[in-house]
Amino acid sequence: MAQPYYETFQNIGNSGINVAFYTTPGGYRPLHWHEELEILYPLNGLSEITVEGTKYSLPKKQLMAVESMQVHSTFCYDQTSMFLCIHIARKHFQDCMPDIEDHHILCRPDLISVEKFPAYLEICQLLENMTRLYIQDATAFYLEAEGLTLQVLARLIRDFSTSVLPPDKKSDRLTANRLRDIISYVEEHYQEPVSLQDAADLAGLGKEAFCRFFKKNIGMSFLRYLNEVRVTHIYHDLVNTEDPVSYIMERNGFTNQKLFNRTFKELYGTTPSAVRKGK
């Protein structure tokens, strides 16, 4: 039986904290965003995280924080990747720290200074402790995981945050809103015909201006991004179904076989038929 694209082993909700252990096929997850602070802690291999156009290396047993509303993507080099992934809605903790949402956390391995490295290792150790408790199926795991998460959040705020000032330019907010709207639109409509004009209209720009805007802020053309989203969903269906490749392509909005094969190979380093054989 085919393995699911991802599997959630443990989950904490209703408290502003969500803790999950994932096993996913390696490869690419396209640009996305969320309202919560995200903490990524890979348990194996090497990953590359792109945050707002800048790429960061994320080795196993090291953490990276991705701020709320930041557009990001992930690429895992191993055939199978295991992650501890934590999402935190900070507004739930305003009673403890009224200005908690004014603190912008910047914690990425590539940017850790020598002075901050001991504090960084201490946070990594907290996440390692959480992983060990999960593997041991410890009694009251949920309670301990939530407590450890709060310690991680407190240390990130104390050692790796700066106060966020209100945006000086209205255009900054407009850019962020446009990008989030476009990404959400693609995720909802990637199975349908989506034109460059559709995206430009959504952003309130002419086609040429939209192309420049998207390339400048995302680092690739809009059509390339749309194709990457479609290919990742096709990969999911290849792993989880026995449907013919041509049918899966059509179902996910891809109509150009040659372009599909090239994009798939660039993202996953293999062919659709090889993925099928390796299930």
Short mmCIF file of C-alpha atoms in Angstrom, two decimals:
data_model
loop_
_atom_site.label_atom_id
_atom_site.label_comp_id
_atom_site.label_asym_id
_atom_site.label_seq_id
_atom_site.Cartn_x
_atom_site.Cartn_y
_atom_site.Cartn_z
CA MET A 1 0.00 0.00 0.00
CA ALA A 2 1.34 3.44 -0.90
CA GLN A 3 2.49 5.61 1.98
CA PRO A 4 0.68 8.92 2.46
CA TYR A 5 2.45 12.08 1.35
CA TYR A 6 2.72 13.03 4.97
CA GLU A 7 1.54 11.51 8.19
CA THR A 8 0.85 13.31 11.43
CA PHE A 9 1.85 11.21 14.41
CA GLN A 10 1.16 13.54 17.29
CA ASN A 11 -0.91 16.68 17.40
CA ILE A 12 -1.61 19.35 19.99
CA GLY A 13 -4.36 21.86 19.34
CA ASN A 14 -6.80 24.26 20.99
CA SER A 15 -4.04 25.91 23.02
CA GLY A 16 -2.24 27.92 20.37
CA ILE A 17 0.34 25.14 19.92
CA ASN A 18 0.45 22.41 17.31
CA VAL A 19 3.23 19.81 17.54
CA ALA A 20 3.57 17.20 14.81
CA PHE A 21 6.06 14.59 13.64
CA TYR A 22 6.03 14.14 9.87
CA THR A 23 7.50 11.59 7.50
CA THR A 24 7.44 12.86 3.91
CA PRO A 25 8.96 11.85 0.60
CA GLY A 26 11.99 13.98 -0.20
CA GLY A 27 11.80 16.71 -2.77
CA TYR A 28 10.10 20.03 -3.06
CA ARG A 29 7.20 21.65 -1.28
CA PRO A 30 6.23 24.86 -3.11
CA LEU A 31 5.81 28.33 -1.68
CA HIS A 32 3.24 28.65 1.09
CA TRP A 33 2.54 30.74 4.16
CA HIS A 34 0.59 30.57 7.41
CA GLU A 35 -0.42 32.87 10.21
CA GLU A 36 1.47 30.95 12.91
CA LEU A 37 5.15 30.99 13.80
CA GLU A 38 6.69 27.76 12.47
CA ILE A 39 9.62 25.88 14.01
CA LEU A 40 11.25 23.23 11.81
CA TYR A 41 13.55 20.56 13.25
CA PRO A 42 14.61 17.86 10.74
CA LEU A 43 15.46 14.48 12.24
CA ASN A 44 17.49 13.26 9.28
CA GLY A 45 19.24 14.40 6.13
CA LEU A 46 19.71 17.89 4.78
CA SER A 47 17.01 20.34 3.77
CA GLU A 48 17.00 23.70 2.06
CA ILE A 49 14.46 26.28 3.16
CA THR A 50 13.76 29.32 1.01
CA VAL A 51 12.25 32.23 2.96
CA GLU A 52 11.10 35.25 0.97
CA GLY A 53 13.58 34.53 -1.81
CA THR A 54 16.64 33.70 0.35
CA LYS A 55 17.85 30.09 0.63
CA TYR A 56 19.06 28.61 3.93
CA SER A 57 20.63 25.24 4.62
CA LEU A 58 19.00 23.21 7.41
CA PRO A 59 20.97 20.12 8.51
CA LYS A 60 19.45 17.44 10.73
CA LYS A 61 19.05 18.19 14.44
CA GLN A 62 19.15 21.95 13.85
CA LEU A 63 16.18 24.27 14.06
CA MET A 64 14.87 27.08 11.94
CA ALA A 65 12.10 29.52 12.78
CA VAL A 66 9.86 30.84 10.02
CA GLU A 67 7.88 33.89 11.04
CA SER A 68 4.14 34.19 10.53
CA MET A 69 3.07 35.43 7.10
CA GLN A 70 6.50 34.74 5.56
CA VAL A 71 6.35 33.07 2.15
CA HIS A 72 8.59 29.99 2.17
CA SER A 73 9.29 26.67 0.47
CA THR A 74 11.23 23.53 1.42
CA PHE A 75 13.43 21.08 -0.43
CA CYS A 76 14.53 17.82 1.21
CA TYR A 77 17.50 16.05 -0.37
CA ASP A 78 16.88 12.61 1.16
CA GLN A 79 14.41 10.17 -0.38
CA THR A 80 12.45 10.19 2.88
CA SER A 81 12.53 13.07 5.35
CA MET A 82 11.45 13.15 8.98
CA PHE A 83 10.56 16.42 10.69
CA LEU A 84 9.42 17.75 14.00
CA CYS A 85 7.25 20.71 13.03
CA ILE A 86 5.71 23.11 15.54
CA HIS A 87 3.22 25.89 14.83
CA ILE A 88 2.55 28.53 17.48
CA ALA A 89 -0.23 31.13 17.46
CA ARG A 90 1.37 33.71 19.69
CA LYS A 91 -1.82 35.69 20.29
CA HIS A 92 -2.91 32.88 22.64
CA PHE A 93 -0.17 33.95 25.05
CA GLN A 94 -0.85 37.67 25.26
CA ASP A 95 -2.00 37.34 28.87
CA CYS A 96 1.54 36.22 29.76
CA MET A 97 3.28 38.68 27.43
CA PRO A 98 1.05 41.48 26.06
CA ASP A 99 3.55 42.55 23.37
CA ILE A 100 4.39 39.01 22.23
CA GLU A 101 3.27 39.64 18.65
CA ASP A 102 5.61 42.64 18.38
CA HIS A 103 8.68 40.38 18.54
CA HIS A 104 10.06 39.25 15.18
CA ILE A 105 12.05 36.02 15.57
CA LEU A 106 15.08 35.44 13.34
CA CYS A 107 16.67 32.07 14.08
CA ARG A 108 18.31 30.26 11.17
CA PRO A 109 21.48 28.14 11.32
CA ASP A 110 23.26 30.13 8.62
CA LEU A 111 22.83 33.35 10.62
CA ILE A 112 23.73 32.25 14.17
CA SER A 113 26.63 34.25 15.60
CA VAL A 114 29.35 32.72 17.74
CA GLU A 115 27.99 34.57 20.77
CA LYS A 116 24.47 33.22 20.22
CA PHE A 117 25.47 29.65 19.38
CA PRO A 118 25.29 28.26 22.97
CA ALA A 119 21.74 29.62 23.33
CA TYR A 120 20.86 28.09 19.95
CA LEU A 121 22.18 24.68 21.02
CA GLU A 122 20.11 24.83 24.20
CA ILE A 123 16.94 25.29 22.13
CA CYS A 124 17.94 22.43 19.84
CA GLN A 125 18.35 20.25 22.92
CA LEU A 126 14.80 21.04 24.05
CA LEU A 127 13.51 19.84 20.67
CA GLU A 128 15.71 16.74 20.91
CA ASN A 129 14.19 16.03 24.33
CA MET A 130 10.72 16.33 22.82
CA THR A 131 11.66 13.87 20.08
CA ARG A 132 13.01 11.39 22.62
CA LEU A 133 9.80 11.58 24.65
CA TYR A 134 7.76 10.93 21.52
CA ILE A 135 9.87 7.90 20.55
CA GLN A 136 9.54 6.53 24.08
CA ASP A 137 5.77 7.08 23.92
CA ALA A 138 6.13 8.75 27.30
CA THR A 139 3.17 9.09 29.61
CA ALA A 140 1.73 12.62 29.44
CA PHE A 141 3.68 13.32 26.24
CA TYR A 142 1.18 16.02 25.24
CA LEU A 143 1.72 17.94 28.47
CA GLU A 144 5.50 17.72 28.29
CA ALA A 145 5.58 18.65 24.60
CA GLU A 146 3.49 21.73 25.23
CA GLY A 147 5.70 22.73 28.16
CA LEU A 148 8.86 22.26 26.11
CA THR A 149 7.35 24.29 23.28
CA LEU A 150 6.71 27.20 25.63
CA GLN A 151 10.33 27.03 26.78
CA VAL A 152 11.47 27.08 23.15
CA LEU A 153 9.24 30.08 22.39
CA ALA A 154 10.46 31.99 25.45
CA ARG A 155 14.11 31.42 24.54
CA LEU A 156 13.56 32.39 20.92
CA ILE A 157 11.95 35.64 22.03
CA ARG A 158 14.66 36.34 24.60
CA ASP A 159 17.70 35.50 22.47
CA PHE A 160 16.65 35.68 18.81
CA SER A 161 14.01 38.38 18.44
CA THR A 162 13.79 42.06 17.72
CA SER A 163 10.90 44.43 18.24
CA VAL A 164 8.83 44.83 15.11
CA LEU A 165 8.16 48.40 14.11
CA PRO A 166 5.02 49.30 12.16
CA PRO A 167 5.71 49.27 8.39
CA ASP A 168 6.86 52.66 7.19
CA LYS A 169 5.48 52.19 3.71
CA LYS A 170 1.97 51.30 2.73
CA SER A 171 3.45 49.58 -0.34
CA ASP A 172 5.18 46.99 1.89
CA ARG A 173 1.83 45.79 3.22
CA LEU A 174 0.34 45.85 -0.26
CA THR A 175 3.15 43.66 -1.62
CA ALA A 176 2.75 41.09 1.18
CA ASN A 177 -1.02 40.97 0.74
CA ARG A 178 -0.72 40.57 -3.02
CA LEU A 179 1.72 37.68 -2.70
CA ARG A 180 -0.41 35.86 -0.13
CA ASP A 181 -3.53 36.32 -2.25
CA ILE A 182 -1.77 34.93 -5.34
CA ILE A 183 -0.33 31.93 -3.50
CA SER A 184 -3.71 31.12 -1.93
CA TYR A 185 -5.43 31.49 -5.30
CA VAL A 186 -3.01 29.09 -7.01
CA GLU A 187 -3.44 26.49 -4.28
CA GLU A 188 -7.21 26.65 -4.67
CA HIS A 189 -7.30 26.68 -8.49
CA TYR A 190 -4.17 24.84 -9.72
CA GLN A 191 -6.34 22.02 -11.15
CA GLU A 192 -8.11 24.52 -13.40
CA PRO A 193 -6.80 26.59 -16.31
CA VAL A 194 -5.03 29.55 -14.67
CA SER A 195 -3.76 32.30 -16.93
CA LEU A 196 -1.23 35.02 -16.39
CA GLN A 197 -4.07 37.48 -16.87
CA ASP A 198 -6.02 35.84 -14.02
CA ALA A 199 -3.12 36.37 -11.65
CA ALA A 200 -2.47 39.91 -12.86
CA ASP A 201 -6.12 40.82 -12.35
CA LEU A 202 -6.03 39.39 -8.84
CA ALA A 203 -3.00 41.55 -8.03
CA GLY A 204 -4.56 44.60 -9.67
CA LEU A 205 -1.68 44.96 -12.13
CA GLY A 206 -1.17 44.80 -15.87
CA LYS A 207 0.43 41.62 -17.18
CA GLU A 208 3.89 43.07 -17.74
CA ALA A 209 3.91 44.86 -14.39
CA PHE A 210 2.69 41.68 -12.68
CA CYS A 211 5.46 39.59 -14.27
CA ARG A 212 8.08 42.03 -12.98
CA PHE A 213 6.42 42.16 -9.54
CA PHE A 214 6.24 38.38 -9.14
CA LYS A 215 9.78 37.70 -10.37
CA LYS A 216 11.22 40.41 -8.13
CA ASN A 217 9.50 39.17 -4.97
CA ILE A 218 9.44 35.40 -5.52
CA GLY A 219 12.52 34.85 -7.64
CA MET A 220 10.80 32.94 -10.45
CA SER A 221 8.16 33.56 -13.06
CA PHE A 222 4.50 33.10 -12.16
CA LEU A 223 4.06 30.29 -14.70
CA ARG A 224 7.08 28.46 -13.28
CA TYR A 225 5.59 28.72 -9.81
CA LEU A 226 2.21 27.47 -11.04
CA ASN A 227 3.88 24.48 -12.72
CA GLU A 228 5.85 23.66 -9.56
CA VAL A 229 2.65 23.61 -7.50
CA ARG A 230 1.01 21.29 -10.02
CA VAL A 231 4.03 18.97 -10.14
CA THR A 232 4.14 18.57 -6.35
CA HIS A 233 0.48 17.53 -6.35
CA ILE A 234 1.19 15.13 -9.23
CA TYR A 235 4.03 13.61 -7.19
CA HIS A 236 1.61 13.08 -4.32
CA ASP A 237 -0.84 11.28 -6.61
CA LEU A 238 1.90 9.13 -8.15
CA VAL A 239 2.81 7.86 -4.70
CA ASN A 240 -0.73 7.41 -3.42
CA THR A 241 -2.69 6.12 -6.43
CA GLU A 242 -2.38 3.69 -9.31
CA ASP A 243 -3.95 6.11 -11.80
CA PRO A 244 -2.17 6.54 -15.16
CA VAL A 245 0.36 9.36 -15.29
CA SER A 246 -1.51 11.06 -18.15
CA TYR A 247 -4.72 11.08 -16.10
CA ILE A 248 -2.93 12.46 -13.03
CA MET A 249 -1.35 15.21 -15.13
CA GLU A 250 -4.70 16.27 -16.55
CA ARG A 251 -6.40 16.13 -13.17
CA ASN A 252 -3.80 18.49 -11.73
CA GLY A 253 -3.95 21.02 -14.56
CA PHE A 254 -0.82 20.03 -16.51
CA THR A 255 -1.27 19.69 -20.28
CA ASN A 256 2.28 19.96 -21.68
CA GLN A 257 4.00 16.55 -21.43
CA LYS A 258 7.48 17.80 -22.36
CA LEU A 259 7.35 20.69 -19.89
CA PHE A 260 5.99 18.37 -17.20
CA ASN A 261 8.82 15.85 -17.61
CA ARG A 262 11.45 18.59 -17.47
CA THR A 263 9.96 20.31 -14.42
CA PHE A 264 9.47 17.01 -12.59
CA LYS A 265 13.10 16.01 -13.15
CA GLU A 266 14.34 19.41 -12.00
CA LEU A 267 12.35 19.24 -8.75
CA TYR A 268 12.73 15.57 -7.85
CA GLY A 269 15.86 14.47 -9.70
CA THR A 270 14.07 11.47 -11.20
CA THR A 271 11.22 10.52 -13.53
CA PRO A 272 7.54 9.83 -12.78
CA SER A 273 7.98 6.18 -13.81
CA ALA A 274 10.89 5.78 -11.39
CA VAL A 275 8.76 7.18 -8.58
CA ARG A 276 6.06 4.63 -9.39
CA LYS A 277 8.54 1.74 -9.40
CA GLY A 278 9.99 2.85 -6.09
CA LYS A 279 6.69 2.86 -4.20
#
